[in-house]
C-alpha atoms as one frame of an Amber mdcrd trajectory, in Angstrom:
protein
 -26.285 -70.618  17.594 -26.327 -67.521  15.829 -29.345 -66.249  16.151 -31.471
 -69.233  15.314 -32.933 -71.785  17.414 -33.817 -75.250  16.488 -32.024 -77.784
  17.741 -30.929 -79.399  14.759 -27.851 -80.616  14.071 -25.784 -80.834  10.908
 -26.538 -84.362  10.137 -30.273 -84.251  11.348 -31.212 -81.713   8.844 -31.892
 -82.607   4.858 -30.195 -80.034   3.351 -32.346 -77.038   3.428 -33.384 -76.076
   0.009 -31.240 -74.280  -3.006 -31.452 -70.570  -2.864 -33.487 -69.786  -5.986
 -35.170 -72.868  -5.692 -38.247 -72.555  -5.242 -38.426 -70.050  -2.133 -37.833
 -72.852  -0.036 -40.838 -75.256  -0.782 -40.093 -78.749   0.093 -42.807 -80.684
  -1.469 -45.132 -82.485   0.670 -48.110 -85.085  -0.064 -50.375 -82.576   1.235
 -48.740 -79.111  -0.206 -48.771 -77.977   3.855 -45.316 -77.963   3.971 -45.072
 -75.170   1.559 -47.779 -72.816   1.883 -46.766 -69.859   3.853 -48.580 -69.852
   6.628 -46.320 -67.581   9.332 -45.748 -64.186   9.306 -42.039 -62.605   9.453
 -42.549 -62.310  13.300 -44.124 -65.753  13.988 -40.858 -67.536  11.837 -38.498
 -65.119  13.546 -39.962 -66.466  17.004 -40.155 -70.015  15.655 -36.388 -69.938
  14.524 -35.169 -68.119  17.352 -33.752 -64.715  15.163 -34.773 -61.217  14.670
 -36.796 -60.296  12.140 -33.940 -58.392  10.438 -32.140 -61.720   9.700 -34.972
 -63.101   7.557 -35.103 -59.992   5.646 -31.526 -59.850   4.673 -31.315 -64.211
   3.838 -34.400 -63.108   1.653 -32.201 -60.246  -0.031 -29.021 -62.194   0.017
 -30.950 -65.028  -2.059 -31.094 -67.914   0.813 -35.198 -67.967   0.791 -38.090
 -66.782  -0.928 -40.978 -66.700   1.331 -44.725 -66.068  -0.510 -46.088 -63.305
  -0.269 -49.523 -61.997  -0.325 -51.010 -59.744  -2.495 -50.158 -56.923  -0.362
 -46.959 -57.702  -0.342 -46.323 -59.223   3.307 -43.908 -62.250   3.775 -45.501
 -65.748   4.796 -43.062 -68.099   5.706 -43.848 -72.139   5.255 -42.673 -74.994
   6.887 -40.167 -75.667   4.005 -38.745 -71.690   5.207 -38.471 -72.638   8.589
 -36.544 -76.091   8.034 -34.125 -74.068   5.850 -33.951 -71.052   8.488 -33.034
 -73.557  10.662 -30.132 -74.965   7.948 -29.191 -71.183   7.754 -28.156 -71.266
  11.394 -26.953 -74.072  11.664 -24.042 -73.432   8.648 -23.598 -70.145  10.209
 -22.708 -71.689  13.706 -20.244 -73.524  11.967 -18.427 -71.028  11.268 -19.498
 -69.624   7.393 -20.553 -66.726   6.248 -23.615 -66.248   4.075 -21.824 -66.553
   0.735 -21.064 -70.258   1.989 -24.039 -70.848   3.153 -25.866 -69.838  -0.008
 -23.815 -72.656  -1.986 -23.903 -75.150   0.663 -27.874 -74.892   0.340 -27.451
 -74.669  -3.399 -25.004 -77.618  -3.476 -27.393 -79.593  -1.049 -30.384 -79.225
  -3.303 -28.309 -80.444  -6.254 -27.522 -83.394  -4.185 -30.931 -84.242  -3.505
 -31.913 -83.955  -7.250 -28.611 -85.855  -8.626 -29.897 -88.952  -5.697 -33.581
 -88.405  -7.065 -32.474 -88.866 -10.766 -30.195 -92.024  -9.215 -33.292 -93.321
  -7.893 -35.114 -93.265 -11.076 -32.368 -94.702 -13.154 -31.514 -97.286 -10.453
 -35.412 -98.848 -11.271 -35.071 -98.319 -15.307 -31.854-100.001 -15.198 -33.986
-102.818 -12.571 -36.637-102.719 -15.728 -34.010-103.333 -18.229 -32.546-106.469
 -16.752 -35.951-108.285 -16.216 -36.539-107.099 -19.828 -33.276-108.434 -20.888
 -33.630-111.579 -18.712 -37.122-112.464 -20.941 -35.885-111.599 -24.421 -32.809
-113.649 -23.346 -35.211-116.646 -22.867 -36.876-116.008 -25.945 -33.995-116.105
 -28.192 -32.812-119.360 -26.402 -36.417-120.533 -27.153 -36.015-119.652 -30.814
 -32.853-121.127 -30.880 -33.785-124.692 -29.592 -36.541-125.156 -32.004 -34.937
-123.916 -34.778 -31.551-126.456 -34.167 -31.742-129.378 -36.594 -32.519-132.993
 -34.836
């Protein structure tokens, strides 16, 4: 891989997140997944890369890890997953131009499939709506036919 560990595979990972997302932050029930809870060293180690690499995806706009009010980088859970999208992209073969839109075009993905979702159960709401106001009108239409 180059330079990061992991494991993952192209179609085990979700996508990473967008650069200029949100710095990274999946969203999880508990907010855990994106509090930044590693230093630049601890993520390096976890992700298998130098400590340089994280710095220049930060400057390059690929992740925006928090950072405390001293200024030093925490990396989440969220960063890691994504660090971990970051190497696998570059194994394949892309720079980090492409791999900046492929995580941007990945986190569109996932919000164009969220929006799906949420019109797929209004349009679900419509038809049972549709279906009852159908049987009222044929209600109102049989007792208002002449005998």
């Amino acid at each position: 891989m180059a330079g990061l560990g992991g494991g993952f595979s192209a179609g085990e990972h979700d996508g990473g997140t967008a650069a200029g997302a949100d710095g990274g932050a999946a969203r999880w029930a508990g907010g855990r997944n994106e509090l930044g809870l590693y230093a630049i060293s601890v993520a390096a180690e976890l992700v298998g890369t130098g400590q340089q690499n994280l710095r220049l995806y930060e400057r390059k706009g690929l992740l925006t890890p928090e950072r405390t009010d001293g200024g030093t980088r925490r990396y989440s859970e969220a960063n890691l997953v994504t660090l971990r999208r970051i190497g696998v992209l570059l194994d394949e073969g892309l720079n980090l131009a492409g791999v900046k839109l492929v995580l941007e075009l990945e986190a569109a993905n996932r919000g164009l499939a969220e929006d799906n979702r949420g019109l797929t159960e209004d349009n679900r709401e419509l038809r049972a709506d549709n279906r009852g106001l159908r049987k009222d009108l044929k209600r109102a239409r049989g007792s208002s036919q002449p005998d």
